[in-house]
Coordinates of C-alpha atoms and ligand atoms in Angstrom, one line a residue:
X1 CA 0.0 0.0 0.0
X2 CA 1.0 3.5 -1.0
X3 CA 2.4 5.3 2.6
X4 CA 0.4 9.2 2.2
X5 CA 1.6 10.0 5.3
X6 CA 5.5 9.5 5.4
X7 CA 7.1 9.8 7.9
X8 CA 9.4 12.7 6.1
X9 CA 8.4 14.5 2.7
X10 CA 9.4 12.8 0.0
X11 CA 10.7 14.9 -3.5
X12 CA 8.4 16.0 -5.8
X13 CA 10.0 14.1 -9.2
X14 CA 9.7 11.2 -7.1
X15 CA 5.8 11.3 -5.9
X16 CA 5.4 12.4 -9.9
X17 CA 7.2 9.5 -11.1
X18 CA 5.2 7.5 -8.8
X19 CA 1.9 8.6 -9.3
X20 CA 3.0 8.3 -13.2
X21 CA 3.6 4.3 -12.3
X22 CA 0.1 3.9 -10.9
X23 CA -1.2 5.2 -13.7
X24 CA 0.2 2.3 -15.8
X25 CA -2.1 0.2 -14.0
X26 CA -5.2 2.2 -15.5
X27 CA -7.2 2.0 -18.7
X28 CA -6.2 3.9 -21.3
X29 CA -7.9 7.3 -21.5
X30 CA -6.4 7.7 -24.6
X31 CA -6.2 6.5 -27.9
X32 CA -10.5 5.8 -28.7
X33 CA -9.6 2.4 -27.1
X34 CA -12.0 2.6 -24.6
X35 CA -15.3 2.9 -25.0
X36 CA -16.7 4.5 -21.3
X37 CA -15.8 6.3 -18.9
X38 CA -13.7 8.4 -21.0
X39 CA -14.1 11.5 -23.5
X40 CA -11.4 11.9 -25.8
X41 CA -11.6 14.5 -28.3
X42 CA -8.5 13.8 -29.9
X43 CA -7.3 17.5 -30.0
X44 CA -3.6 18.3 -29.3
X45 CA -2.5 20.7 -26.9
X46 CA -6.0 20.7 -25.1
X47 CA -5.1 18.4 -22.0
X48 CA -2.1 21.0 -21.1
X49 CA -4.3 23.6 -21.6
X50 CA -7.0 22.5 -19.4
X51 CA -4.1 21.4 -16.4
X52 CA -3.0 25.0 -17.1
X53 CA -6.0 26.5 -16.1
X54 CA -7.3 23.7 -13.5
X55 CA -4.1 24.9 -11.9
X56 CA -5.0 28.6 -12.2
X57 CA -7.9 28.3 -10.6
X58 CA -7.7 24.9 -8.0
X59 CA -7.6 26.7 -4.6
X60 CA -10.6 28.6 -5.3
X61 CA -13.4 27.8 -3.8
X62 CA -17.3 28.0 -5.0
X63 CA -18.7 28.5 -1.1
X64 CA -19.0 32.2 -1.7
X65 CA -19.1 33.7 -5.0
X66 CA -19.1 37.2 -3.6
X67 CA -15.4 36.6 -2.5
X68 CA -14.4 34.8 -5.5
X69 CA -16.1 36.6 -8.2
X70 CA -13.8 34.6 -10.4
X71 CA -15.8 31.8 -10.3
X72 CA -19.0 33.2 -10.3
X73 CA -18.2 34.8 -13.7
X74 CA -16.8 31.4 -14.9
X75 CA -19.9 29.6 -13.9
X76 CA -21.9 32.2 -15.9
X77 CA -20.3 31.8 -18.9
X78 CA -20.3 27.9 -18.7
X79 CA -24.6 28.0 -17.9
X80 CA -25.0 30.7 -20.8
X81 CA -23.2 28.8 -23.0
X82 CA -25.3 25.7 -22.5
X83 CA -28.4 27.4 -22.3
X84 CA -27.4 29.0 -25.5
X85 CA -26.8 25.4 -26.9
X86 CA -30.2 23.7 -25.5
X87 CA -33.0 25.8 -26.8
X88 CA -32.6 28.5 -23.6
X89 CA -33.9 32.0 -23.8
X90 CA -34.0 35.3 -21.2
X91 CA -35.1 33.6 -18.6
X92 CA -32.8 30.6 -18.3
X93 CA -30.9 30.4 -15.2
X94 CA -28.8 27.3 -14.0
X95 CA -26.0 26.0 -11.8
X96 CA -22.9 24.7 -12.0
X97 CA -22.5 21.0 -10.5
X98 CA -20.0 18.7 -10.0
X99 CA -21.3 15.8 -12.1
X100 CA -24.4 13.8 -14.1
X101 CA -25.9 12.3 -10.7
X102 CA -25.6 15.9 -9.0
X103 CA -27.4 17.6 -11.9
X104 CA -30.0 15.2 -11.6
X105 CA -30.2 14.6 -7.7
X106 CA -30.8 18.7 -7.8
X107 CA -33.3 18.5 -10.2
X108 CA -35.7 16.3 -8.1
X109 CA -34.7 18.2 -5.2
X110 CA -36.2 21.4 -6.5
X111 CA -38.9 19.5 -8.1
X112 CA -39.8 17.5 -4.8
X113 CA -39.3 21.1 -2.7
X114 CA -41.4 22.9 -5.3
X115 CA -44.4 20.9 -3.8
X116 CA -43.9 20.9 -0.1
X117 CA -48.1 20.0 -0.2
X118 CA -47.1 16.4 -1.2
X119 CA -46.4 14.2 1.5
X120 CA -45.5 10.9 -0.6
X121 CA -43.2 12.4 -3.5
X122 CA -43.4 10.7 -6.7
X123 CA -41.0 10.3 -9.9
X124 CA -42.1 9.1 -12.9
X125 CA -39.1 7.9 -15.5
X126 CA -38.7 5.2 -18.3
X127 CA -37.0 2.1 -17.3
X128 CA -34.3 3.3 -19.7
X129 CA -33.6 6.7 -17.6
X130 CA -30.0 6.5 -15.7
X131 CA -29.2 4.8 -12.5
X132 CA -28.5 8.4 -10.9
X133 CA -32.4 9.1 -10.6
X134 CA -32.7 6.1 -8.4
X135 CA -30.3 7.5 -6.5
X136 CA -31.6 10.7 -6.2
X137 CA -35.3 9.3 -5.2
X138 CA -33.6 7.0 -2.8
X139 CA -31.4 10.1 -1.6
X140 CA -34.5 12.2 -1.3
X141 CA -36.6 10.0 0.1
X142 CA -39.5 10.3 -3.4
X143 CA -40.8 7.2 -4.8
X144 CA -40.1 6.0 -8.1
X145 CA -42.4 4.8 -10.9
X146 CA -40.0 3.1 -13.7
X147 CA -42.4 2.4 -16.9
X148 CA -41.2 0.0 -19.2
X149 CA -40.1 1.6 -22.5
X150 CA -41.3 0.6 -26.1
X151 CA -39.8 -2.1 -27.8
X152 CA -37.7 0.1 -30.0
X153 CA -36.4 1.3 -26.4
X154 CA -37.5 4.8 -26.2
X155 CA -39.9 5.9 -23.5
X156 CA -43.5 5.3 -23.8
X157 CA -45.4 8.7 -24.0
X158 CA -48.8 7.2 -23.0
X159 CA -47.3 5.0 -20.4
X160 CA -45.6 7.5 -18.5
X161 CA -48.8 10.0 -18.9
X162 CA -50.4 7.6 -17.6
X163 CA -48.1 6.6 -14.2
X164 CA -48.5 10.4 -13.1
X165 CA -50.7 10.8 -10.5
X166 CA -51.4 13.7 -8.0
X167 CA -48.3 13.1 -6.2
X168 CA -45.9 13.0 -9.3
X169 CA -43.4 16.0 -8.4
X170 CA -41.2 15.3 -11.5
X171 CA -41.6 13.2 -15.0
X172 CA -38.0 12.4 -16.6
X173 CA -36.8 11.3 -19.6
X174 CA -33.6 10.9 -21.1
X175 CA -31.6 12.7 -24.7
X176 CA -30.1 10.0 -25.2
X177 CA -30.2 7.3 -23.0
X178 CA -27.0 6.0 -21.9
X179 CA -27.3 2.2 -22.5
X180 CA -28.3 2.4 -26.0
X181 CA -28.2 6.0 -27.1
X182 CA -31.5 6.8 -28.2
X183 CA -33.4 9.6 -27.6
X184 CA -36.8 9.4 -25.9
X185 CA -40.1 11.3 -27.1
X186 CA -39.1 14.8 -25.5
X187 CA -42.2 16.5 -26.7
X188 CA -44.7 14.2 -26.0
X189 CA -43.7 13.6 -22.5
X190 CA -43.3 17.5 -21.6
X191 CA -46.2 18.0 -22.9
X192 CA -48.0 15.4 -21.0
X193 CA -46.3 16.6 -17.8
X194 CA -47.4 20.0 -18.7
X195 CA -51.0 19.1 -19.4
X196 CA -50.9 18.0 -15.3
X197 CA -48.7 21.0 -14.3
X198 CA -45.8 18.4 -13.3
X199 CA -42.1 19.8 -14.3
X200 CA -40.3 17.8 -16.7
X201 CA -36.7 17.1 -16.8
X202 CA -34.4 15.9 -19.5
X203 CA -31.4 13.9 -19.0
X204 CA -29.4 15.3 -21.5
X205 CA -26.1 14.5 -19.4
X206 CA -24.6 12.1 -21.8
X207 CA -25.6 13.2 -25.0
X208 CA -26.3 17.4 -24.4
X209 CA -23.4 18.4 -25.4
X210 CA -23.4 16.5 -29.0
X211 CA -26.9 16.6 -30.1
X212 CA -27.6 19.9 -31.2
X213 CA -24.2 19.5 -33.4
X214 CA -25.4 16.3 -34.5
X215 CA -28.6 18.1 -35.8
X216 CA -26.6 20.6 -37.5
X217 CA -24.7 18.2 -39.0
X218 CA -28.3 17.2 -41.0
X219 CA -29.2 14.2 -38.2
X220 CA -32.9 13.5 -37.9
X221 CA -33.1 13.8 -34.2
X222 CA -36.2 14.8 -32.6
X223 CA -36.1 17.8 -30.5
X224 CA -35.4 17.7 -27.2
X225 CA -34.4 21.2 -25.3
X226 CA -35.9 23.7 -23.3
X227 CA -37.5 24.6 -26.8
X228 CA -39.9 22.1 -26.3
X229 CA -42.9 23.5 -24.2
X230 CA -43.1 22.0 -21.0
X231 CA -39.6 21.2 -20.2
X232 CA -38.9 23.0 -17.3
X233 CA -34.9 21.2 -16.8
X234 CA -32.2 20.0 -18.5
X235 CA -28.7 18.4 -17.3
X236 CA -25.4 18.3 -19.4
X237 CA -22.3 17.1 -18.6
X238 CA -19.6 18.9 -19.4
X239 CA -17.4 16.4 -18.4
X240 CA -18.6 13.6 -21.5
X241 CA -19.4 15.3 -25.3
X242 CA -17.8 18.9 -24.1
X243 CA -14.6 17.4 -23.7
X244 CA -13.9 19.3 -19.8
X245 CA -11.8 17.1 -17.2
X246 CA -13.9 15.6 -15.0
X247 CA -16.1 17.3 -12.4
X248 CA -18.1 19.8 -14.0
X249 CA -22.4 19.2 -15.4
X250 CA -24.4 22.3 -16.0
X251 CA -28.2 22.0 -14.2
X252 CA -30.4 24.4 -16.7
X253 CA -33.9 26.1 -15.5
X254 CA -36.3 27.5 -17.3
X255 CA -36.4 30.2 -15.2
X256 CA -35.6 31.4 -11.7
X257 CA -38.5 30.8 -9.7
X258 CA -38.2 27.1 -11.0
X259 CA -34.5 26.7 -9.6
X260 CA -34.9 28.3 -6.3
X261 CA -36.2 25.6 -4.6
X262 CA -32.9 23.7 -5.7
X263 CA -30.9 25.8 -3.3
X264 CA -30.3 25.3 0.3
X265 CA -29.8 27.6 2.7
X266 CA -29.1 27.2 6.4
X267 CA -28.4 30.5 9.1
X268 CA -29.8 28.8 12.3
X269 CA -25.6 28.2 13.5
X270 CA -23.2 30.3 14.8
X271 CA -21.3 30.5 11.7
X272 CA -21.6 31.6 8.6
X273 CA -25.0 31.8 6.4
X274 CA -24.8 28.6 4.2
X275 CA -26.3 28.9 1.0
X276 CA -25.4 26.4 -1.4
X277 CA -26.8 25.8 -4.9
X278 CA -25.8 22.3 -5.0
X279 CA -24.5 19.4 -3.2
X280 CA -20.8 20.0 -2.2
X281 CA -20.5 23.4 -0.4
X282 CA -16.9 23.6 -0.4
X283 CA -15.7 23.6 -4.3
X284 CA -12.4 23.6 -6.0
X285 CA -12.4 25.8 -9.2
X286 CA -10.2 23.5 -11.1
X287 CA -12.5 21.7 -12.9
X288 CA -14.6 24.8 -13.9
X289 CA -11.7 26.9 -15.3
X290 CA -10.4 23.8 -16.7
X291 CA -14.0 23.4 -18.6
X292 CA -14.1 27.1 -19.5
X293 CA -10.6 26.8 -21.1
X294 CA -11.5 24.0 -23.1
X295 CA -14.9 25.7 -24.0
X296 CA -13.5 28.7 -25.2
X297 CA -10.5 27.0 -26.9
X298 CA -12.7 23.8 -28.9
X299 CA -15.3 27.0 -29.7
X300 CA -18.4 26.3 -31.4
X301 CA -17.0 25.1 -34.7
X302 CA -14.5 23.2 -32.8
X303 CA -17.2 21.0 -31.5
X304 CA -18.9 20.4 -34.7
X305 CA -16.3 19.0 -36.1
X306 CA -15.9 16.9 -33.0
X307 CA -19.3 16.0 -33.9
X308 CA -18.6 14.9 -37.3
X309 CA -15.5 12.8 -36.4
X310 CA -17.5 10.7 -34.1
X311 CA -20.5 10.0 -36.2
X312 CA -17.8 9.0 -39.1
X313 CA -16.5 6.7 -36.2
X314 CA -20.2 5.4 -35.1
X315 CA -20.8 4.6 -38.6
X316 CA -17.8 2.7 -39.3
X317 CA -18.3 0.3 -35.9
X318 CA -22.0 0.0 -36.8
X319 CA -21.0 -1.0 -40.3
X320 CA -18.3 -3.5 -38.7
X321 CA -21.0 -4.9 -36.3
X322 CA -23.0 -5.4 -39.2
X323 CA -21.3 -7.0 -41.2
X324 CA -20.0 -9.7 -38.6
X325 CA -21.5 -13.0 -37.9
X326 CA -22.3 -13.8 -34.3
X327 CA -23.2 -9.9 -33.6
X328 CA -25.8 -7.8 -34.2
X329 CA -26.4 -4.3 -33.4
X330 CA -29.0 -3.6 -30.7
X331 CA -30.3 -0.2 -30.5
X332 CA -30.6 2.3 -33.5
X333 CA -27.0 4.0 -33.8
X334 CA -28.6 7.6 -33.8
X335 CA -26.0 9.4 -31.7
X336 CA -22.6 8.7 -30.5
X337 CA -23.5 4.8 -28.7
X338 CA -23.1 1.7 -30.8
X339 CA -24.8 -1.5 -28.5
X340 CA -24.7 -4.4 -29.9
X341 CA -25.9 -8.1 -29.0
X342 CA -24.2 -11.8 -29.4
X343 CA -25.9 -14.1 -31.9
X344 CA -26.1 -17.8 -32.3
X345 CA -23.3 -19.5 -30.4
X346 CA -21.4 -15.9 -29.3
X347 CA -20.9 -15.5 -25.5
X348 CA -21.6 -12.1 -25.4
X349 CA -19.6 -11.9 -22.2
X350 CA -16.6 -14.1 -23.6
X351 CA -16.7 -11.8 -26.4
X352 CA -16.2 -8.8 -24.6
X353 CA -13.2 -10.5 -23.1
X354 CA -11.7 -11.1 -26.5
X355 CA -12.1 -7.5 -27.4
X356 CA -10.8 -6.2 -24.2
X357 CA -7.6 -9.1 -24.8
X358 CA -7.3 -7.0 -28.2
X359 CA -7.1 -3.7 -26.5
X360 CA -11.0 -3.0 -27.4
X361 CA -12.1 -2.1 -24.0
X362 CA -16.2 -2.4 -24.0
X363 CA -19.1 -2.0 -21.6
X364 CA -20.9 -5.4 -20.8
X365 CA -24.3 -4.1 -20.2
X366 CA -26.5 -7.2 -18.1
X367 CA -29.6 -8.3 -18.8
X368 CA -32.5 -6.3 -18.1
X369 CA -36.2 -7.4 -18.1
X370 CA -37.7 -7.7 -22.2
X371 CA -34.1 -6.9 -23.0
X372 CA -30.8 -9.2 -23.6
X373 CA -27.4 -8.2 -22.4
X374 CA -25.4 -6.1 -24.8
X375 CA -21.5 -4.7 -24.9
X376 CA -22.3 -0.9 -25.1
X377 CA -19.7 1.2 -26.5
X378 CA -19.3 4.9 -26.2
X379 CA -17.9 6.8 -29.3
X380 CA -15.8 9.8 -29.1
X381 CA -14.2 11.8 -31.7
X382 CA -10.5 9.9 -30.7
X383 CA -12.4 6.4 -32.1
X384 CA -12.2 7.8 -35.5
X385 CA -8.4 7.1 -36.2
X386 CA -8.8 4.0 -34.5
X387 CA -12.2 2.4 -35.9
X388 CA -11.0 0.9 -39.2
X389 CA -9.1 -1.5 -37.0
X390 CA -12.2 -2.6 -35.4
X391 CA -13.9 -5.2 -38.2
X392 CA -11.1 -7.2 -38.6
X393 CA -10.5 -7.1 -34.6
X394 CA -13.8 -7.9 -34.1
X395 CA -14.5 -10.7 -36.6
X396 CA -11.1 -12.3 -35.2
X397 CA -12.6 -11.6 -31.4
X398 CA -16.2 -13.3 -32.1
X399 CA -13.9 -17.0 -34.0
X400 CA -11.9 -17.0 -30.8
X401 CA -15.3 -16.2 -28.4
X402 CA -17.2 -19.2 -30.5
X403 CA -13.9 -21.4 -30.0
X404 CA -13.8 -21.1 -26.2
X405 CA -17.3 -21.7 -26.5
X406 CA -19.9 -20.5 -23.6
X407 CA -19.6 -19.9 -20.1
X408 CA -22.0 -22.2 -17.9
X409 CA -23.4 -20.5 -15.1
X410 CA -23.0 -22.2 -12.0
X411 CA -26.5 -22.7 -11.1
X412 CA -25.5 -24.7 -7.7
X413 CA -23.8 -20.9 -6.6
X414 CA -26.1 -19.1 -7.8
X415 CA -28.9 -20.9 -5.7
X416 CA -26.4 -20.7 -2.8
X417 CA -26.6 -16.8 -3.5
X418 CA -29.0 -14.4 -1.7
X419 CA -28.3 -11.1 -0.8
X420 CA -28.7 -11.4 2.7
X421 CA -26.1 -14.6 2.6
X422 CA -23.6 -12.1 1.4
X423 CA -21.0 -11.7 3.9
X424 CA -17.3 -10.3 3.7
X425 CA -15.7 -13.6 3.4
X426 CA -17.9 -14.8 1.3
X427 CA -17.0 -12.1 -1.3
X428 CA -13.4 -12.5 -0.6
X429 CA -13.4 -16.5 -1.2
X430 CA -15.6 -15.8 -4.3
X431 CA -13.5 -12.7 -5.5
X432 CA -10.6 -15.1 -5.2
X433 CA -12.6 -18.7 -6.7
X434 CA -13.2 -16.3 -10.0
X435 CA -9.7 -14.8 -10.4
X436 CA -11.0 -11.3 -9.4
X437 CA -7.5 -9.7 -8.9
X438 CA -8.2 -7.4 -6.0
X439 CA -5.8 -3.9 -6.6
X440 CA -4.8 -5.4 -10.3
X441 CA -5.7 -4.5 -13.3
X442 CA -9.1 -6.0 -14.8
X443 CA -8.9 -9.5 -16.0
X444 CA -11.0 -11.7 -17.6
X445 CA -14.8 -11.3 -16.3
X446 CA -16.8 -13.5 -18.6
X447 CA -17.2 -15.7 -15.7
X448 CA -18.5 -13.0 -13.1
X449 CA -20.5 -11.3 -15.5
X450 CA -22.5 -14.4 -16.3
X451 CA -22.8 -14.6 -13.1
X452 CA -24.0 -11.6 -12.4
X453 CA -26.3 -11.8 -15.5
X454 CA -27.9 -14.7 -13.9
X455 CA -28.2 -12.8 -10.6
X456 CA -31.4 -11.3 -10.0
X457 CA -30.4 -7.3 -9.4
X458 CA -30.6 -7.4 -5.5
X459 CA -28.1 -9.9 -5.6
X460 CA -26.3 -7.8 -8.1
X461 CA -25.7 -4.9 -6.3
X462 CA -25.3 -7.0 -2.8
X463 CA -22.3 -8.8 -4.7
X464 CA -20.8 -5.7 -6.3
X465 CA -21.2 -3.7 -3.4
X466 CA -19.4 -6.4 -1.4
X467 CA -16.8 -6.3 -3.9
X468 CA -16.1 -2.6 -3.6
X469 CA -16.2 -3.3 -0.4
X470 CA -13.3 -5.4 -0.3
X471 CA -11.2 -2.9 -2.9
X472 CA -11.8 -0.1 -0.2
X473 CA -10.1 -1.2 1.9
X474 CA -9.0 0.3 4.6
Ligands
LIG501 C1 -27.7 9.9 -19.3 C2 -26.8 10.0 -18.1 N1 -27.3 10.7 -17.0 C3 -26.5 10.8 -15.9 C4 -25.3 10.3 -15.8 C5 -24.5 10.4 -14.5 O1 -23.4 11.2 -14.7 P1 -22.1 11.2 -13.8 O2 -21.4 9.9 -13.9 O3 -21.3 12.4 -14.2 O4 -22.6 11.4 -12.4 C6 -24.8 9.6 -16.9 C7 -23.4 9.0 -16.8 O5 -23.0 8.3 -17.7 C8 -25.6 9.5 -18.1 O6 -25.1 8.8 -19.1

């Protein structure tokens, strides 16, 4: 284990060249290699740039605006720039947060406080929407009303009019989704939320950022902003199609009186008046000059040629998938995600391995009611340069998946398995039975995945959580 606290100081080239070494252990963020977690735009120069100005601006912190106007003018910029971008208009206001699940958490917060009345909070999303509003409901204490989606996997504008009820505080929906990239019927479902005077906010944390340059680029996307009547929020990530370092989402209103519940303010202490917009109340700068930089730098045409390079990468994995026995694609490849699903005697999860073995590092998405698992992949502009590699790779990854053949599931575990059977040693002796290298870098995880595909999700996230668990550890 690493020793943070030595016993004397140790050089700075050294803790560099170590913290360089640990790194080696890590994914590559580089190289359109990897298709999640990571946003490459593929633009020289722009990593310095933003470490230049994270640097500039990293001991400056977002509690009070009034004594770091800095900040507050950087914040500006970064909401009027969005709201510029998603169909906003004089009254727009927003906040700056520190990430996707903030944006959203904040959104039902002001949504849930806007109707103090309601005693039994309700949120209505489609079973598509991201894991964050769970979160937030759970969180916030607000109950959640998941309707399934169509079969072409967008939300289901009837069904979700018809799951809100009197105590519906909020109806979601997302542009895109994240698991297969589509975008759901914004209109439709604003404008049934409207019709019962219920805010509606879209998820546009994945995908904000790329759409309306997508569109401009001739895409037939339908719309999806605070142009539509009856949106009353939006979320984008500035941290996934904007190309910032991490840490920085933009929360949009409509208008002011719709964000003001959002805020919390506390002066009932002996110390200072604490009015914070969002979550955190103490907030480094770094990641929002670092996002301004790259904002300013990228500019407007910067990003629609970011735009173009990644659908010129979507088409050419799509076309790859397509033209691969043992694959087929899953979702419509409308925006920037192609999913795709095994076929015939393809382990999807063996498959994945392969890829990954190649230096193709997917998302294995499990299986979810009325839909089979997929490998999702996430395409930034870095994948063009690197996506004419990917037929051959792949046609080569699905022979060597069909040769190893299927995984079994061990049904005998899996019975064994409940969540409340999980204990700490049981994950450990499991963690070690499957080859989970605990500290290492990933290894294969066909076996755990089918696992976990068999697992109903309780048991999911008791075993993962367990898991984690054991990495943090102490
Ligand atoms: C659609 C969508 N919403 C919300 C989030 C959560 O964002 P974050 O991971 O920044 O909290 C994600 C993350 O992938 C997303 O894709």
């Amino acid at each position: 284990m690493i020793d943070a606290l030595p016993a004397t100081g140790v050089p700075a080239a050294q803790v560099l060249a170590e913290l360089r070494e640990l790194r080696t252990a890590d994914l590559p963020t580089h190289g359109g290699r990897l298709f999640a977690y990571v946003y490459d735009p593929a633009v020289p120069g722009l990593d310095g740039l933003a470490q230049a100005a994270h640097a500039i601006s990293a001991h400056v912190n977002g509690l009070d605006p009034t004594a770091f106007p800095s900040l507050l003018a950087m914040e500006n910029a970064l909401v009027g720039a969005a709201a510029r971008l998603l169909g906003g208009g004089a009254e727009t206001v927003g906040t700056v947060t520190g990430g996707g699940t903030e944006s959203l958490l904040l959104a039902v917060k002001a949504a849930r406080d806007a109707r103090p009345e309601v005693d039994r909070p309700r949120l209505v999303i489609p079973s598509t929407a991201h894991a964050a509003f769970a979160k937030a409901a759970h969180y916030l204490r607000v109950e959640l009303d998941v309707v399934p989606v169509r079969a072409d996997l967008r939300a289901d504008p009837a069904a979700m009019a018809a799951a809100i009820g009197p105590d519906t505080v909020l109806v979601a929906a997302s542009a895109p989704s994240y698991a297969h990239g589509v975008v759901d019927p914004i209109v439709e479902i604003a404008a049934a939320a409207a019709s019962r005077s219920v805010r509606c906010h879209v998820d546009a944390c994945f995908g904000g950022w790329v759409l309306p340059y997508l569109r401009r680029l001739g895409a037939d996307l339908p719309a999806f902003d605070l142009s539509v009547p009856g949106v009353t929020s939006i979320s984008i990530d500035l941290h996934k199609y904007a190309y910032a370092p991490k840490g920085v989402s933009v929360l949009l209103h409509r208008d002011q009186s719709l964000r003001l519940p959002q805020y919390f303010a506390y002066a009932d202490w002996p110390g200072y008046t604490m009015i914070n917009p969002g979550v955190s109340s103490t907030r480094s700068g770094g990641p929002i000059a670092a996002a301004l930089a790259v904002l300013r730098h990228l500019g407007d045409a910067g990003y629609l040629d970011l735009a173009r390079k990644t659908r010129e990468a979507v088409v050419t994995l799509a076309a790859a998938v397509e033209a691969t026995g043992g694959v087929r694609l899953y979702a419509p490849t409308e925006t920037t995600v192609v999913c795709l699903a095994a076929e015939g005697e393809t382990d999807l999860f063996v498959l994945a391995d392969e890829l990954a073995a190649r230096g193709w590092h997917t998302q294995p998405q499990l299986a979810y009611p009325g839909m089979e698992p997929t490998i999702h992949l996430t395409v930034t502009a870095a994948v063009r340069s690197a996506a004419t590699d990917f037929a051959a790779e792949l046609a080569a990854a699905v022979a060597a998946t069909r040769a190893r053949g299927p995984i079994e599931v061990p049904q005998d575990l899996l019975a064994a398995l409940t969540p409340e059977a999980i204990t700490p040693e049981l994950i450990a002796s499991l963690a070690e039975g499957m080859g989970l290298a605990v500290g290492g870098p990933p290894g294969p995880m066909a076996a755990v995945n089918t696992l976990l595909n068999a697992a109903p999700p309780r048991l999911r996230e008791a075993l993962l959580t367990g898991f984690l668990s054991l990495l943090q550890h102490p």
